[in-house]
């Protein structure tokens, strides 16, 4: 993306991302990392209900439908909501590296309006890793995966320990997530943005 800030430019010694051997196979639906997540959770009535699929390498694709509850201007998606969709898609990349990370910086370009009832087709990939810093990029298109670009973003994620969530989250949600008998859901609840 042109005009990317220096903070989102990987240093010269950054390395290529590595897909974890236990990462879901390409084409696998990743599912919600947490049921109450506004981006991907099914338990949020007005959430995005974004569905991400593992791609090749360290990439994902995702889709979500802009609903009337997602409006900013009449009949158009709210810009902050589109940034949320990009952030959620970018956060899904961490599952492919089996890394717990949070958004450190997100720069979004709005290219064209996205009408209500549009299916936004998103793609994202990790471009570089430098220590705890994970650099990535995403694009949202309307009309299909090869349609015109509506939004795009570059991001910097920072690897954290699970304590980041436990020490900063609201106690009742932390306890509910940690008490989940499903070990995979319990682990995934803490894998992306707080």
PDB file of C-alpha atoms in Angstrom:
ATOM      1  CA  UNK A   1       0.000   0.000   0.000  1.00  0.00           C
ATOM      2  CA  UNK A   2       1.381   3.408  -0.842  1.00  0.00           C
ATOM      3  CA  UNK A   3       1.897   5.879   1.945  1.00  0.00           C
ATOM      4  CA  UNK A   4       2.519   3.235   4.606  1.00  0.00           C
ATOM      5  CA  UNK A   5       4.001   4.770   7.747  1.00  0.00           C
ATOM      6  CA  UNK A   6       7.504   3.909   8.912  1.00  0.00           C
ATOM      7  CA  UNK A   7       5.969   2.047  11.883  1.00  0.00           C
ATOM      8  CA  UNK A   8       4.431  -0.454   9.449  1.00  0.00           C
ATOM      9  CA  UNK A   9       7.568  -0.963   7.371  1.00  0.00           C
ATOM     10  CA  UNK A  10       9.428  -4.126   8.442  1.00  0.00           C
ATOM     11  CA  UNK A  11      13.076  -3.601   9.399  1.00  0.00           C
ATOM     12  CA  UNK A  12      15.806  -4.847   7.074  1.00  0.00           C
ATOM     13  CA  UNK A  13      16.463  -7.876   9.295  1.00  0.00           C
ATOM     14  CA  UNK A  14      12.811  -9.034   9.328  1.00  0.00           C
ATOM     15  CA  UNK A  15      12.205 -12.631   8.275  1.00  0.00           C
ATOM     16  CA  UNK A  16       9.521 -14.300   6.193  1.00  0.00           C
ATOM     17  CA  UNK A  17       6.556 -15.630   8.203  1.00  0.00           C
ATOM     18  CA  UNK A  18       6.404 -19.366   8.873  1.00  0.00           C
ATOM     19  CA  UNK A  19       3.156 -21.320   8.924  1.00  0.00           C
ATOM     20  CA  UNK A  20       3.025 -23.532  12.024  1.00  0.00           C
ATOM     21  CA  UNK A  21       2.992 -27.284  11.253  1.00  0.00           C
ATOM     22  CA  UNK A  22      -0.227 -27.642  13.306  1.00  0.00           C
ATOM     23  CA  UNK A  23      -2.015 -24.788  11.515  1.00  0.00           C
ATOM     24  CA  UNK A  24      -5.349 -25.639   9.883  1.00  0.00           C
ATOM     25  CA  UNK A  25      -5.029 -26.844   6.273  1.00  0.00           C
ATOM     26  CA  UNK A  26      -5.704 -24.393   3.424  1.00  0.00           C
ATOM     27  CA  UNK A  27      -9.449 -24.066   2.854  1.00  0.00           C
ATOM     28  CA  UNK A  28     -10.331 -24.877   6.484  1.00  0.00           C
ATOM     29  CA  UNK A  29     -12.968 -22.627   8.048  1.00  0.00           C
ATOM     30  CA  UNK A  30     -11.273 -21.163  11.124  1.00  0.00           C
ATOM     31  CA  UNK A  31     -14.464 -20.507  13.080  1.00  0.00           C
ATOM     32  CA  UNK A  32     -14.918 -17.973  15.862  1.00  0.00           C
ATOM     33  CA  UNK A  33     -12.027 -17.602  18.258  1.00  0.00           C
ATOM     34  CA  UNK A  34     -14.519 -16.468  20.919  1.00  0.00           C
ATOM     35  CA  UNK A  35     -18.325 -16.619  20.785  1.00  0.00           C
ATOM     36  CA  UNK A  36     -18.733 -13.055  22.081  1.00  0.00           C
ATOM     37  CA  UNK A  37     -16.173 -11.506  19.697  1.00  0.00           C
ATOM     38  CA  UNK A  38     -17.805  -8.660  17.760  1.00  0.00           C
ATOM     39  CA  UNK A  39     -15.864  -9.590  14.626  1.00  0.00           C
ATOM     40  CA  UNK A  40     -16.331 -13.362  14.380  1.00  0.00           C
ATOM     41  CA  UNK A  41     -18.510 -14.517  17.271  1.00  0.00           C
ATOM     42  CA  UNK A  42     -21.902 -16.031  16.652  1.00  0.00           C
ATOM     43  CA  UNK A  43     -23.217 -14.827  20.017  1.00  0.00           C
ATOM     44  CA  UNK A  44     -23.108 -11.134  19.008  1.00  0.00           C
ATOM     45  CA  UNK A  45     -26.493 -10.239  17.466  1.00  0.00           C
ATOM     46  CA  UNK A  46     -25.144  -7.179  15.601  1.00  0.00           C
ATOM     47  CA  UNK A  47     -21.584  -8.459  15.123  1.00  0.00           C
ATOM     48  CA  UNK A  48     -19.909  -9.032  11.782  1.00  0.00           C
ATOM     49  CA  UNK A  49     -20.151 -12.837  11.956  1.00  0.00           C
ATOM     50  CA  UNK A  50     -17.030 -12.796   9.798  1.00  0.00           C
ATOM     51  CA  UNK A  51     -15.978 -16.213   8.534  1.00  0.00           C
ATOM     52  CA  UNK A  52     -12.281 -16.699   7.808  1.00  0.00           C
ATOM     53  CA  UNK A  53     -10.643 -19.591   5.951  1.00  0.00           C
ATOM     54  CA  UNK A  54      -7.009 -20.622   6.052  1.00  0.00           C
ATOM     55  CA  UNK A  55      -5.176 -19.904   2.816  1.00  0.00           C
ATOM     56  CA  UNK A  56      -1.797 -20.979   1.504  1.00  0.00           C
ATOM     57  CA  UNK A  57       1.301 -19.927   3.410  1.00  0.00           C
ATOM     58  CA  UNK A  58       0.361 -17.437   6.116  1.00  0.00           C
ATOM     59  CA  UNK A  59      -2.765 -16.048   4.473  1.00  0.00           C
ATOM     60  CA  UNK A  60      -6.508 -16.089   5.046  1.00  0.00           C
ATOM     61  CA  UNK A  61      -9.640 -15.147   3.173  1.00  0.00           C
ATOM     62  CA  UNK A  62     -12.845 -14.007   4.845  1.00  0.00           C
ATOM     63  CA  UNK A  63     -16.328 -12.751   4.088  1.00  0.00           C
ATOM     64  CA  UNK A  64     -19.009 -10.812   5.841  1.00  0.00           C
ATOM     65  CA  UNK A  65     -22.277  -9.263   4.765  1.00  0.00           C
ATOM     66  CA  UNK A  66     -22.893  -5.603   5.586  1.00  0.00           C
ATOM     67  CA  UNK A  67     -26.264  -5.516   7.345  1.00  0.00           C
ATOM     68  CA  UNK A  68     -28.510  -2.540   8.175  1.00  0.00           C
ATOM     69  CA  UNK A  69     -27.143  -2.494  11.761  1.00  0.00           C
ATOM     70  CA  UNK A  70     -23.681  -1.785  10.285  1.00  0.00           C
ATOM     71  CA  UNK A  71     -24.612   1.567   8.659  1.00  0.00           C
ATOM     72  CA  UNK A  72     -22.755   4.824   9.045  1.00  0.00           C
ATOM     73  CA  UNK A  73     -24.243   7.041   6.332  1.00  0.00           C
ATOM     74  CA  UNK A  74     -27.686   5.979   5.096  1.00  0.00           C
ATOM     75  CA  UNK A  75     -27.359   2.713   3.198  1.00  0.00           C
ATOM     76  CA  UNK A  76     -23.557   2.520   3.550  1.00  0.00           C
ATOM     77  CA  UNK A  77     -21.236   0.595   5.871  1.00  0.00           C
ATOM     78  CA  UNK A  78     -19.723   2.550   8.757  1.00  0.00           C
ATOM     79  CA  UNK A  79     -15.998   3.176   8.168  1.00  0.00           C
ATOM     80  CA  UNK A  80     -15.065   2.002  11.662  1.00  0.00           C
ATOM     81  CA  UNK A  81     -16.925  -1.221  11.026  1.00  0.00           C
ATOM     82  CA  UNK A  82     -14.912  -1.785   7.844  1.00  0.00           C
ATOM     83  CA  UNK A  83     -11.712  -1.218   9.850  1.00  0.00           C
ATOM     84  CA  UNK A  84     -13.006  -3.794  12.344  1.00  0.00           C
ATOM     85  CA  UNK A  85     -13.516  -6.313   9.526  1.00  0.00           C
ATOM     86  CA  UNK A  86      -9.949  -5.747   8.322  1.00  0.00           C
ATOM     87  CA  UNK A  87      -8.595  -6.013  11.880  1.00  0.00           C
ATOM     88  CA  UNK A  88     -10.508  -9.252  12.510  1.00  0.00           C
ATOM     89  CA  UNK A  89      -9.249 -10.770   9.266  1.00  0.00           C
ATOM     90  CA  UNK A  90      -5.668  -9.723  10.026  1.00  0.00           C
ATOM     91  CA  UNK A  91      -5.969 -11.123  13.558  1.00  0.00           C
ATOM     92  CA  UNK A  92      -6.995 -14.497  12.119  1.00  0.00           C
ATOM     93  CA  UNK A  93      -3.540 -14.803  10.579  1.00  0.00           C
ATOM     94  CA  UNK A  94      -2.029 -15.388  14.010  1.00  0.00           C
ATOM     95  CA  UNK A  95      -3.876 -18.721  14.256  1.00  0.00           C
ATOM     96  CA  UNK A  96      -1.817 -19.956  11.294  1.00  0.00           C
ATOM     97  CA  UNK A  97       1.414 -19.168  13.136  1.00  0.00           C
ATOM     98  CA  UNK A  98      -0.020 -20.435  16.474  1.00  0.00           C
ATOM     99  CA  UNK A  99       0.918 -17.086  17.996  1.00  0.00           C
ATOM    100  CA  UNK A 100      -1.000 -15.003  20.522  1.00  0.00           C
ATOM    101  CA  UNK A 101      -0.830 -11.408  19.320  1.00  0.00           C
ATOM    102  CA  UNK A 102      -2.709  -8.121  19.576  1.00  0.00           C
ATOM    103  CA  UNK A 103      -3.078  -5.222  17.182  1.00  0.00           C
ATOM    104  CA  UNK A 104      -0.395  -2.615  17.775  1.00  0.00           C
ATOM    105  CA  UNK A 105      -1.203  -0.413  14.784  1.00  0.00           C
ATOM    106  CA  UNK A 106      -3.743  -0.482  11.967  1.00  0.00           C
ATOM    107  CA  UNK A 107      -3.726   1.919   9.018  1.00  0.00           C
ATOM    108  CA  UNK A 108      -6.787   1.790   6.808  1.00  0.00           C
ATOM    109  CA  UNK A 109      -7.426   3.256   3.367  1.00  0.00           C
ATOM    110  CA  UNK A 110     -11.036   3.699   2.258  1.00  0.00           C
ATOM    111  CA  UNK A 111     -11.185   3.437  -1.524  1.00  0.00           C
ATOM    112  CA  UNK A 112     -14.916   3.259  -2.293  1.00  0.00           C
ATOM    113  CA  UNK A 113     -18.226   3.136  -0.371  1.00  0.00           C
ATOM    114  CA  UNK A 114     -19.615  -0.253   0.653  1.00  0.00           C
ATOM    115  CA  UNK A 115     -23.425  -0.448   0.455  1.00  0.00           C
ATOM    116  CA  UNK A 116     -25.639  -2.326   2.909  1.00  0.00           C
ATOM    117  CA  UNK A 117     -26.298  -5.927   1.745  1.00  0.00           C
ATOM    118  CA  UNK A 118     -22.837  -6.089   0.121  1.00  0.00           C
ATOM    119  CA  UNK A 119     -20.707  -9.159   0.797  1.00  0.00           C
ATOM    120  CA  UNK A 120     -17.201  -7.902   1.533  1.00  0.00           C
ATOM    121  CA  UNK A 121     -14.510 -10.346   0.361  1.00  0.00           C
ATOM    122  CA  UNK A 122     -11.341  -9.985   2.418  1.00  0.00           C
ATOM    123  CA  UNK A 123      -7.859 -11.401   1.985  1.00  0.00           C
ATOM    124  CA  UNK A 124      -4.892 -10.981   4.307  1.00  0.00           C
ATOM    125  CA  UNK A 125      -1.346 -12.188   4.641  1.00  0.00           C
ATOM    126  CA  UNK A 126       1.597 -11.825   6.972  1.00  0.00           C
ATOM    127  CA  UNK A 127       4.442 -10.148   5.106  1.00  0.00           C
ATOM    128  CA  UNK A 128       7.267 -10.231   7.684  1.00  0.00           C
ATOM    129  CA  UNK A 129       8.198 -11.015  11.289  1.00  0.00           C
ATOM    130  CA  UNK A 130      10.771  -9.187  13.399  1.00  0.00           C
ATOM    131  CA  UNK A 131      11.057 -10.480  16.960  1.00  0.00           C
ATOM    132  CA  UNK A 132       7.614 -10.020  18.565  1.00  0.00           C
ATOM    133  CA  UNK A 133       6.413  -7.785  15.692  1.00  0.00           C
ATOM    134  CA  UNK A 134       4.217  -9.297  12.980  1.00  0.00           C
ATOM    135  CA  UNK A 135       3.652  -7.204   9.821  1.00  0.00           C
ATOM    136  CA  UNK A 136       0.609  -7.901   7.675  1.00  0.00           C
ATOM    137  CA  UNK A 137      -1.647  -6.492   4.981  1.00  0.00           C
ATOM    138  CA  UNK A 138      -5.309  -6.957   3.999  1.00  0.00           C
ATOM    139  CA  UNK A 139      -7.697  -5.993   1.202  1.00  0.00           C
ATOM    140  CA  UNK A 140     -11.499  -5.892   1.099  1.00  0.00           C
ATOM    141  CA  UNK A 141     -13.281  -6.190  -2.247  1.00  0.00           C
ATOM    142  CA  UNK A 142     -16.907  -5.906  -3.299  1.00  0.00           C
ATOM    143  CA  UNK A 143     -18.612  -8.086  -5.899  1.00  0.00           C
ATOM    144  CA  UNK A 144     -16.270 -11.067  -5.378  1.00  0.00           C
ATOM    145  CA  UNK A 145     -12.671 -11.962  -4.496  1.00  0.00           C
ATOM    146  CA  UNK A 146     -11.481 -10.272  -7.714  1.00  0.00           C
ATOM    147  CA  UNK A 147     -13.888  -7.326  -7.512  1.00  0.00           C
ATOM    148  CA  UNK A 148     -12.955  -3.692  -7.054  1.00  0.00           C
ATOM    149  CA  UNK A 149     -11.012  -2.779  -3.910  1.00  0.00           C
ATOM    150  CA  UNK A 150     -13.152  -0.999  -1.331  1.00  0.00           C
ATOM    151  CA  UNK A 151     -10.811  -0.963   1.693  1.00  0.00           C
ATOM    152  CA  UNK A 152      -7.286  -2.030   2.531  1.00  0.00           C
ATOM    153  CA  UNK A 153      -5.050  -1.953   5.560  1.00  0.00           C
ATOM    154  CA  UNK A 154      -1.546  -2.542   6.800  1.00  0.00           C
ATOM    155  CA  UNK A 155      -1.059  -3.694  10.368  1.00  0.00           C
ATOM    156  CA  UNK A 156       1.471  -4.401  13.044  1.00  0.00           C
ATOM    157  CA  UNK A 157       0.605  -7.110  15.559  1.00  0.00           C
ATOM    158  CA  UNK A 158       2.617  -7.656  18.727  1.00  0.00           C
ATOM    159  CA  UNK A 159       3.110 -11.134  20.179  1.00  0.00           C
ATOM    160  CA  UNK A 160       1.971 -11.320  23.815  1.00  0.00           C
ATOM    161  CA  UNK A 161       1.609 -13.941  26.527  1.00  0.00           C
ATOM    162  CA  UNK A 162      -1.865 -15.097  27.572  1.00  0.00           C
ATOM    163  CA  UNK A 163      -1.356 -13.101  30.802  1.00  0.00           C
ATOM    164  CA  UNK A 164      -2.014  -9.959  28.735  1.00  0.00           C
ATOM    165  CA  UNK A 165      -5.681 -10.975  28.484  1.00  0.00           C
ATOM    166  CA  UNK A 166      -6.022 -12.424  31.974  1.00  0.00           C
ATOM    167  CA  UNK A 167      -4.580  -9.320  33.649  1.00  0.00           C
ATOM    168  CA  UNK A 168      -6.526  -6.793  31.568  1.00  0.00           C
ATOM    169  CA  UNK A 169      -9.898  -8.406  30.794  1.00  0.00           C
ATOM    170  CA  UNK A 170     -13.061  -8.154  32.866  1.00  0.00           C
ATOM    171  CA  UNK A 171     -13.019 -10.897  35.505  1.00  0.00           C
ATOM    172  CA  UNK A 172     -16.392 -12.515  34.720  1.00  0.00           C
ATOM    173  CA  UNK A 173     -15.624 -13.020  31.013  1.00  0.00           C
ATOM    174  CA  UNK A 174     -12.099 -14.266  31.776  1.00  0.00           C
ATOM    175  CA  UNK A 175     -13.443 -16.834  34.248  1.00  0.00           C
ATOM    176  CA  UNK A 176     -16.200 -17.957  31.860  1.00  0.00           C
ATOM    177  CA  UNK A 177     -13.705 -18.448  29.025  1.00  0.00           C
ATOM    178  CA  UNK A 178     -11.207 -20.256  31.250  1.00  0.00           C
ATOM    179  CA  UNK A 179     -13.945 -22.547  32.581  1.00  0.00           C
ATOM    180  CA  UNK A 180     -15.033 -23.710  29.118  1.00  0.00           C
ATOM    181  CA  UNK A 181     -14.696 -27.521  29.062  1.00  0.00           C
ATOM    182  CA  UNK A 182     -13.682 -27.410  25.388  1.00  0.00           C
ATOM    183  CA  UNK A 183      -9.900 -26.962  25.495  1.00  0.00           C
ATOM    184  CA  UNK A 184      -9.677 -25.627  21.932  1.00  0.00           C
ATOM    185  CA  UNK A 185     -12.340 -22.953  22.546  1.00  0.00           C
ATOM    186  CA  UNK A 186     -10.681 -22.113  25.872  1.00  0.00           C
ATOM    187  CA  UNK A 187      -7.322 -21.583  24.139  1.00  0.00           C
ATOM    188  CA  UNK A 188      -8.714 -19.730  21.114  1.00  0.00           C
ATOM    189  CA  UNK A 189     -10.639 -17.253  23.285  1.00  0.00           C
ATOM    190  CA  UNK A 190      -7.319 -15.601  24.087  1.00  0.00           C
ATOM    191  CA  UNK A 191      -5.635 -15.760  20.708  1.00  0.00           C
ATOM    192  CA  UNK A 192      -6.373 -12.368  19.144  1.00  0.00           C
ATOM    193  CA  UNK A 193      -7.322  -8.826  20.047  1.00  0.00           C
ATOM    194  CA  UNK A 194      -8.557  -8.032  23.547  1.00  0.00           C
TER     195      UNK A 194
END
